[in-house]
XYZ file of C-alpha atoms in Angstrom:
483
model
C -105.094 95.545 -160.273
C -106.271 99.216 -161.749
C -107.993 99.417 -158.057
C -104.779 98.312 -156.071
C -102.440 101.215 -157.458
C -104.791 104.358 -156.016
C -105.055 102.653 -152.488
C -101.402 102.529 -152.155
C -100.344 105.241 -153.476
C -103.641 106.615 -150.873
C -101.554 104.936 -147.888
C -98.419 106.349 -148.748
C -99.774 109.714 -148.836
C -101.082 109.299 -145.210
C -97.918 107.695 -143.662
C -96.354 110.304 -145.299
C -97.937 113.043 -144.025
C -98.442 111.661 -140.626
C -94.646 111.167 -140.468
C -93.906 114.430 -141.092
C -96.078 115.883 -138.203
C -94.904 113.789 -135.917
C -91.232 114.338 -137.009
C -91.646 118.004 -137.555
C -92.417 120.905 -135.386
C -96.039 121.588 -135.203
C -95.254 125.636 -136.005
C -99.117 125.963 -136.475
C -99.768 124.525 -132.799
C -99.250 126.977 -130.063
C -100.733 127.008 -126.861
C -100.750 129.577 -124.537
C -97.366 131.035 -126.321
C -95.872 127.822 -126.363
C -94.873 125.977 -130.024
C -95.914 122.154 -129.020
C -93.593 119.221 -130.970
C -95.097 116.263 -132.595
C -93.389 113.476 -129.812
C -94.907 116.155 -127.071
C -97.748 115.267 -128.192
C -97.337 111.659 -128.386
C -96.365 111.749 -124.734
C -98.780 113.223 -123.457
C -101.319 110.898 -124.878
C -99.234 108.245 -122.954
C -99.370 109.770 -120.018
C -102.995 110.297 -120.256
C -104.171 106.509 -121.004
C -101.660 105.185 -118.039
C -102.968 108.044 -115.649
C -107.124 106.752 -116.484
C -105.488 102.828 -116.460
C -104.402 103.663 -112.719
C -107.404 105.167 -111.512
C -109.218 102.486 -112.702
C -110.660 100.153 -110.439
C -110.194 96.693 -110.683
C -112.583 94.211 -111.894
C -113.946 92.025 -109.743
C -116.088 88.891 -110.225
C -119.265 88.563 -108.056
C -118.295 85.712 -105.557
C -120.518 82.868 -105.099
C -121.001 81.982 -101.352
C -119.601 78.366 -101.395
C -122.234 75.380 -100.482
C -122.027 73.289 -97.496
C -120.484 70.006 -99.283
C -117.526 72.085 -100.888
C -116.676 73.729 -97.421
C -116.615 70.363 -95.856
C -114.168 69.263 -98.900
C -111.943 72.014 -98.587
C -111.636 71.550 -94.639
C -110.741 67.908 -94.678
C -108.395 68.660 -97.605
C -106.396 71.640 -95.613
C -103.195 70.364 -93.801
C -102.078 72.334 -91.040
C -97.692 73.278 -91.419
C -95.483 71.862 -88.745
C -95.032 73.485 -85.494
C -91.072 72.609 -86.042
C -89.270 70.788 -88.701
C -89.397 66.897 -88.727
C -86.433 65.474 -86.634
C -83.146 64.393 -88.849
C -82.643 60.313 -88.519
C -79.520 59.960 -86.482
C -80.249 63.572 -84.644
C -78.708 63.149 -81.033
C -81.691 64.423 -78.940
C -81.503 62.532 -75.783
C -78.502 63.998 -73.743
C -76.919 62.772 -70.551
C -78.866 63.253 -67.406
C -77.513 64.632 -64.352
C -78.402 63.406 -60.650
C -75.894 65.322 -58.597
C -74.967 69.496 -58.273
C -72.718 69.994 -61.011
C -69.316 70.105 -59.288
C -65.979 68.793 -60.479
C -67.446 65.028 -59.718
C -71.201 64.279 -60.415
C -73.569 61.698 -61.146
C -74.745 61.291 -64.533
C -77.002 58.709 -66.135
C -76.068 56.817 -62.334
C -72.429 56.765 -62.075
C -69.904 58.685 -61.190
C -67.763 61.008 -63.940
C -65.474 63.703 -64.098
C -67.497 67.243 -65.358
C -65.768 69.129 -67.356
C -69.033 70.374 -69.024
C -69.738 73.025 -66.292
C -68.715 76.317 -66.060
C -67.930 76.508 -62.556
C -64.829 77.627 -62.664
C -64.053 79.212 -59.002
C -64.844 75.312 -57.750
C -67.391 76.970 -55.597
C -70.756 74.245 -56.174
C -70.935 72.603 -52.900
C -69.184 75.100 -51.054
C -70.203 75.182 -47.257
C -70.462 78.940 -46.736
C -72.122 79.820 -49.393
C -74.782 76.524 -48.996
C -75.265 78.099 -45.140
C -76.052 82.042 -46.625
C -78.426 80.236 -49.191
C -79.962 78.122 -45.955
C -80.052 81.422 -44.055
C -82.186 83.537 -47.042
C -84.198 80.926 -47.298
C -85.151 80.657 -43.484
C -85.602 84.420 -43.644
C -86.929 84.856 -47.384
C -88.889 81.926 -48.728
C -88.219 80.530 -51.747
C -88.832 83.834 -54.035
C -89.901 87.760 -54.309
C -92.692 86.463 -56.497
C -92.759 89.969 -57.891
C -91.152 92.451 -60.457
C -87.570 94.552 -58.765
C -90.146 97.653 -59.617
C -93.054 96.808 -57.602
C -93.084 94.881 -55.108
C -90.112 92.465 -55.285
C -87.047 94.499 -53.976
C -85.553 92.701 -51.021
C -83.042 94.385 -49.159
C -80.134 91.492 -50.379
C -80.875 92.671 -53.270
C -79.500 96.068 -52.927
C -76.786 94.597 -50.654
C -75.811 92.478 -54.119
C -75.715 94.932 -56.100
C -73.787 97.093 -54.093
C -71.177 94.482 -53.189
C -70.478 93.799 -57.073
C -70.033 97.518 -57.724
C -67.712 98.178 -55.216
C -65.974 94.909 -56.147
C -66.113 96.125 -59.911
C -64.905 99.980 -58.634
C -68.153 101.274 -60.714
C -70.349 103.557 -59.741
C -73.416 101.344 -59.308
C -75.219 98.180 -60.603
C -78.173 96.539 -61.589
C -79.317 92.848 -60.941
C -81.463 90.476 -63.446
C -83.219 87.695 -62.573
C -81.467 85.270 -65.227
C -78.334 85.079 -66.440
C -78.772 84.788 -70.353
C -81.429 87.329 -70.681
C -78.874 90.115 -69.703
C -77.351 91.346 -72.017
C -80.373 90.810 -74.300
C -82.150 92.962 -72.638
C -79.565 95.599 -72.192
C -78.665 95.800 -75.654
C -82.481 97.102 -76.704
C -82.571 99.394 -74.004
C -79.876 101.632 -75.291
C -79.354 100.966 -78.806
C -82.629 101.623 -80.856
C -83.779 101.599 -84.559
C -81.280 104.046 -86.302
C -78.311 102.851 -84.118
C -75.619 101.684 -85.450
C -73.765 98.538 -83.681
C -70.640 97.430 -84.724
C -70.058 93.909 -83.079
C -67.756 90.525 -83.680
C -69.111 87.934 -85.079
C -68.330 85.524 -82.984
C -71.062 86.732 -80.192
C -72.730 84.079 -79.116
C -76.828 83.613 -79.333
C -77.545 85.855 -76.040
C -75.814 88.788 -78.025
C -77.387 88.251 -81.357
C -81.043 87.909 -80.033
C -79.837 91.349 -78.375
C -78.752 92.662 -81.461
C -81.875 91.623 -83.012
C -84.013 93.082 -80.634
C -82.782 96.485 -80.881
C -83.563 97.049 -84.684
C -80.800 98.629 -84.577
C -78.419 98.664 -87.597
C -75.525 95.913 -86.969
C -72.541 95.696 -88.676
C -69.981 92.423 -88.145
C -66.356 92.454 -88.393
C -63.970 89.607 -88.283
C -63.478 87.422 -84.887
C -61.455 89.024 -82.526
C -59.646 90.594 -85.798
C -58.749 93.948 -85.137
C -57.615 95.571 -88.691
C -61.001 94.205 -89.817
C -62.708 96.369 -86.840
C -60.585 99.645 -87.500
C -61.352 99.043 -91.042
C -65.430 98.951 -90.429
C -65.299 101.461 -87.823
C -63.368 103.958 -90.675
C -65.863 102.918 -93.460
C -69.347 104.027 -91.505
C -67.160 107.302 -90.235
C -65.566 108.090 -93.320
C -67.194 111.277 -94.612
C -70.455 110.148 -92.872
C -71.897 113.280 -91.693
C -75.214 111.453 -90.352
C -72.693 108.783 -88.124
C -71.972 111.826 -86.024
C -75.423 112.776 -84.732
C -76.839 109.577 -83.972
C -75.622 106.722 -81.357
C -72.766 104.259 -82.472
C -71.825 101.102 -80.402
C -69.280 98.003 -80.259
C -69.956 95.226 -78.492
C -67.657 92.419 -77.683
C -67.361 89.852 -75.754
C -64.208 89.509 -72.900
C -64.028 85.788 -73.231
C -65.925 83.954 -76.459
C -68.158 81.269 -75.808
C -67.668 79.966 -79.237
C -63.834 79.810 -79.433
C -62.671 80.417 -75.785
C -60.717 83.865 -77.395
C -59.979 86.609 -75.467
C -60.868 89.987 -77.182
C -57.877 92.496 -76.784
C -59.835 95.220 -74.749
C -56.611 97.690 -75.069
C -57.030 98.045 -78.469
C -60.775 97.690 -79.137
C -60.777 101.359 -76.421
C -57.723 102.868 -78.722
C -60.465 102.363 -81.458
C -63.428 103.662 -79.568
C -61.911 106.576 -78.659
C -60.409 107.553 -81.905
C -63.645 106.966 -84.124
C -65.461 108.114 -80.973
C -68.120 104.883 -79.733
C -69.514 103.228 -76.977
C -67.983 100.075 -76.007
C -71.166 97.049 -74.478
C -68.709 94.089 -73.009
C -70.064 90.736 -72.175
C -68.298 89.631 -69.260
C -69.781 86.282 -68.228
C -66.761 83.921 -68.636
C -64.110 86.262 -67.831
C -65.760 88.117 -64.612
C -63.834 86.416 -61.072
C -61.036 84.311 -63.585
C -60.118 87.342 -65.598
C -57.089 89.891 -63.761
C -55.021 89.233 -60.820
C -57.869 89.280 -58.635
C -60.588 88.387 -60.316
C -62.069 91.587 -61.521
C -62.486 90.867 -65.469
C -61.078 91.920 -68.462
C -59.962 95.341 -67.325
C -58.143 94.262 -64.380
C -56.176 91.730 -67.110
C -54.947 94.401 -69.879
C -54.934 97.281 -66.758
C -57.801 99.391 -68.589
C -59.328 101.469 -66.301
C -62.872 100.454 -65.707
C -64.664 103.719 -66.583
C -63.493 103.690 -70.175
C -66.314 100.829 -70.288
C -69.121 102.144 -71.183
C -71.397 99.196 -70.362
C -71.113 95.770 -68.794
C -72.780 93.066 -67.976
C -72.298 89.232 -66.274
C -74.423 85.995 -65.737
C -73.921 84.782 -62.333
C -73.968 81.200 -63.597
C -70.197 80.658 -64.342
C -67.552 81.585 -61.509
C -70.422 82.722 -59.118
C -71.878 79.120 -59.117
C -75.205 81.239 -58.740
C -77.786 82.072 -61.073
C -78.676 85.770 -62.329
C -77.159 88.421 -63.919
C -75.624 91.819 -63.796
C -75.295 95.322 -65.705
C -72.682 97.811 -64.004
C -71.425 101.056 -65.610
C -72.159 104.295 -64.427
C -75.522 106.055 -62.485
C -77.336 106.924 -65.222
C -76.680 104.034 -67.280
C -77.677 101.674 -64.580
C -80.798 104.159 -63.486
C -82.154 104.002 -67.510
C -82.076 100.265 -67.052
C -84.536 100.649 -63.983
C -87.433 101.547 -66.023
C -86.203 100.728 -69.739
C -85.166 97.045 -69.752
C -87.628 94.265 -70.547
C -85.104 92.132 -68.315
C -85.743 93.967 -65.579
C -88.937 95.452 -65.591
C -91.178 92.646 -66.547
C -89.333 89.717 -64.970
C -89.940 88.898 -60.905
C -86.323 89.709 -59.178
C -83.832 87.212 -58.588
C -84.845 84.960 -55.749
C -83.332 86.195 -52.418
C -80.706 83.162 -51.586
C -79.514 83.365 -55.198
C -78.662 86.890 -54.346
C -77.192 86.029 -50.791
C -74.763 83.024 -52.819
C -73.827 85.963 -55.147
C -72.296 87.523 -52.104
C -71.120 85.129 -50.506
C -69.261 84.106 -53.876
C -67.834 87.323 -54.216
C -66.475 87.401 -50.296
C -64.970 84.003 -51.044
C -62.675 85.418 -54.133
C -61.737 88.641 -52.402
C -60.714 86.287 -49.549
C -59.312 83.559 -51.323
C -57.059 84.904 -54.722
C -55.000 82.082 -54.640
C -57.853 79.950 -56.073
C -57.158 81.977 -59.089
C -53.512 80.560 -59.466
C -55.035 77.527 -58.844
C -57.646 77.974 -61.863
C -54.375 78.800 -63.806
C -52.520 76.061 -62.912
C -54.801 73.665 -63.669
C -55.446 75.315 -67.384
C -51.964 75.485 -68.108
C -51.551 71.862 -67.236
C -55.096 71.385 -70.204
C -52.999 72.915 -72.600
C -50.056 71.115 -72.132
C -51.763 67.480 -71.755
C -53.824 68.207 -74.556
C -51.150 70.193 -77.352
C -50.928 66.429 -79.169
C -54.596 65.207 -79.466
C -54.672 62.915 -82.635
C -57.172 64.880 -84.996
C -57.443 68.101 -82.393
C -56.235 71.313 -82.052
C -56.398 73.927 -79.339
C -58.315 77.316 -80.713
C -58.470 79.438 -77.469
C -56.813 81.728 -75.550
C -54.039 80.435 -72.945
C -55.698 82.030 -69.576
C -59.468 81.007 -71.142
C -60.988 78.367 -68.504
C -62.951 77.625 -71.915
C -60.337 75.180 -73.789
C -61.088 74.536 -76.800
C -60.379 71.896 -79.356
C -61.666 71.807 -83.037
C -60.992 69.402 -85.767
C -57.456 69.825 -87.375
C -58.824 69.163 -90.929
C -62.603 69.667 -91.491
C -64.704 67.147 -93.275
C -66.218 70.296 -95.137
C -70.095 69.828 -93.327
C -70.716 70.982 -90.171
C -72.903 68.252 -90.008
C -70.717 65.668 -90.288
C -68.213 67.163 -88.023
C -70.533 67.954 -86.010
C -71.327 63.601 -85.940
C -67.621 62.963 -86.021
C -66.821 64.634 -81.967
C -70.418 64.122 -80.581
C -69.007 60.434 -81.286
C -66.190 61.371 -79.309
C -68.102 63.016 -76.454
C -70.235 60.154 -76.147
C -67.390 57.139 -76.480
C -65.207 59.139 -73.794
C -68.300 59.289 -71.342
C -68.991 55.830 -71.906
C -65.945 53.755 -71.798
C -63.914 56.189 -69.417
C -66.651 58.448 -67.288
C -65.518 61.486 -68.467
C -68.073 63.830 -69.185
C -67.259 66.507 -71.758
C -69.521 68.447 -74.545
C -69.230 69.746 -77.623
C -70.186 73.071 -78.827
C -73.691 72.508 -81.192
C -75.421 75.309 -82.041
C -79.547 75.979 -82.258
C -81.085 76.796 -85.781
C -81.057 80.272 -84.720
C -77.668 80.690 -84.010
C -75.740 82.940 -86.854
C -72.520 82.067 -85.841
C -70.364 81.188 -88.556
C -67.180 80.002 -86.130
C -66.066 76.288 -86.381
C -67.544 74.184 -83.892
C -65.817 71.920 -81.901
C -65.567 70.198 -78.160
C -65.681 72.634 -75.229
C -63.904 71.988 -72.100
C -64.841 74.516 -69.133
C -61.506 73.589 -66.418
C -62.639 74.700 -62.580
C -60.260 75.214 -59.661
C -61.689 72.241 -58.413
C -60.428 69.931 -61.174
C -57.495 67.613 -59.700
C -54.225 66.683 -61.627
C -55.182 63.331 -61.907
C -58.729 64.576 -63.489
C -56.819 66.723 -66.312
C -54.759 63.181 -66.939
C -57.708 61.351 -67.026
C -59.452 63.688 -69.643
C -56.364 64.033 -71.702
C -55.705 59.858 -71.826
C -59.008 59.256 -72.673
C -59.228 61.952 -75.224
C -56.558 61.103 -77.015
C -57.232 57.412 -77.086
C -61.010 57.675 -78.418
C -60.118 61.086 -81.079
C -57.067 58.499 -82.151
C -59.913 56.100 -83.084
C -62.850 57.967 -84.392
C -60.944 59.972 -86.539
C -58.386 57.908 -87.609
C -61.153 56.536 -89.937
């Protein structure tokens, strides 16, 4: 006990005075001029241990080189991942085969139906003239370039193509691609690059978002086809946004949507890209020869004049009843494209009678509009057959060849509705020959629009095919979902 007393009162003593240095300026400590504080001092010492514990290097233990019996266990107890993920039970994976071109009437799974699954909306699969220019190239051609447009594959129908669609366009010149879908993903990348900024609606379908994607560019989505929710995005990256003025700034749309058959309302989207000063990338492919009063697109329909369009671009696949793609705009923008686009450079050209039926296509409408009021007709008469579908709703645009119906009250899982009108697809096929599709999406596709059963009309479609379509539709959706 007599031993306890001096130790503590020992301890005190040191806390005491340690507390006080540390709480006190150090008046005694100067250094170069400069009176040092006690926590100064304390800091630095911290500073010191975590500058040596970062320099440090790392321990590492000596590795033993493994022995032949546990290298043999470790490779038979490695399991490889999946290529892909396993396959849902109850996925749909084997779809209807086609034996016949793809015109109004075809042959699938070996009978005859009624195709409304095919974009060809001009009617023009089958057509005699344009079968003869496609014999003709061939006769004169062979079968393809078998070569890049930069090298050696440039045929002169080529040129001829290109040429017809920009005076048919009333642009200034135009560039072909060897496939349709590839396009406008490879336009996209060649003139928006990392540091861009692309404003675009989400509703593009996947063609435009691997495009997107591609460029590294810095996208931005507003609403579907809403255009307070565009002004409002465009005025948010402008708004006080000194760097948004020196670097490159684009929208792109789409004329017609694949995914809901809308038409975008080009009038206003230029208003907009002229006031917060953009460049406007428009995706023509289901709008270019049904679009306007003669065919010319999206323009032609809202009276825009074509060189307010910075950039557009086509697949040939729809009203051409071709295959292929175009990009038409002005000189330099097409010129760019010559030795900048993937598309382009790396691909061999479209094959010469593809090129020729692109022509030939393009005569036909210039010397045939009143296939357009036929078009019309015929997807008035959709809309009106088809207003009272049990269970179904029409989501797209009166003058869109794309009709399109979607459920009326969702399940809440895609999936499920999904299973719900692939029933219907499949049950109309079957019991009435009517062969329709719905609108599924891949894994990688980021669109976030309802999906639903999409119905491409073609001037070729008869009366009596819309009334067949629209009996049978409402019959089976009146049974599927009345469950």
């Amino acid at each position: 006990m007599d031993m306890a007393f001096p130790v503590a009162n020992a301890t005190a003593a040191v806390l005491t005075r340690v507390s006080a240095a540390f709480n006190a300026p150090l008046a005694r400590a100067v250094v170069f001029g400069v009176h040092i504080d006690g926590h100064l001092v304390v800091e630095g010492l911290l500073i010191a241990v975590i500058v040596f514990q970062l320099t440090r290097k790392s321990y590492k233990p000596p590795k033993k080189p493994l022995t032949e019996k546990e290298i043999d266990e470790l490779c038979n107890e490695w399991q490889p991942e999946p290529l892909c993920p396993p396959i849902k039970e109850g996925a749909r994976i084997d779809t209807p085969m086609l034996e016949s071109a793809a015109g109004p009437h075809t042959i699938v799974d070996g009978k005859e139906v009624v195709n409304f699954a095919s974009a060809n909306y001009l009617g023009l699969i089958g057509n005699e003239k344009i079968i003869d220019s496609c014999v003709g190239s061939l006769e004169k051609y062979g079968v393809g370039s078998c070569g890049p447009r930069g090298f050696y594959g440039t045929i002169d129908v080529h040129l001829d193509c290109e040429a017809k669609i920009a005076n048919f366009l009333g642009t200034p010149d135009s560039i072909l691609y060897s496939y349709g879908i590839s396009t406008i993903f490879s336009v996209i990348p060649a003139f928006c690059k990392k540091g861009d900024i692309i404003v675009a609606d989400e509703g593009v379908h996947w063609a435009v978002q691997n495009g997107l994607h591609l460029s590294r560019s810095t996208v931005v989505y507003f609403k579907h086809n809403d255009m307070a929710s565009l002004a409002s995005t465009l005025e948010k990256l402008t708004r006080g946004n000194k760097r948004a003025e020196k670097i490159r700034r684009y929208i792109v749309v789409e004329s017609i949507y694949q995914n809901s058959g809308q038409i975008a309302p080009l009038d206003e989207i230029v208003r907009l890209k002229e006031e917060y000063r953009f460049r406007v990338i428009l995706e023509e492919s289901h709008s270019f020869g049904v679009l306007g009063k003669s065919g010319r697109g999206l323009a032609e329909h809202y009276g825009v004049p074509i060189e307010k369009i910075d950039i557009i671009t086509a697949g040939m696949g729809n009203a051409l009843a071709t295959d292929g793609g175009f990009c038409t705009g002005s000189v330099r923008v097409v010129d760019h494209q010559r030795l900048s686009s993937s598309g382009y450079v790396f691909s061999a050209s479209l094959p010469p009678y593809l090129a020729s039926a692109a022509v030939s296509a393009v005569n036909y409408l210039e010397e045939n509009p009143t296939v357009l009021s036929t078009l019309r007709s015929n997807i008035a008469l959709m809309h009106k057959e088809l207003s009272d579908t049990p269970g179904l709703e029409i989501s797209s645009h009166v003058l869109s060849p794309i009709v399109f119906l979607k459920l009326k009250k969702s399940t809440g899982s895609p999936t499920t509705d999904l299973d719900l009108l692939e029933t219907i697809t499949e049950r109309v096929l079957k019991e009435d020959s009517v062969f329709i599709v719905t609108s599924k999406k891949s894994n990688l596709d980021r669109c976030k629009l309802p999906i639903g059963i999409r119905l491409f009309v073609s001037a070729g479609h008869t009366e009596s095919d819309i009334f067949t379509l629209s009996n049978s539709l409402k019959r089976v959706s009146a049974s599927v979902l009345s469950d």
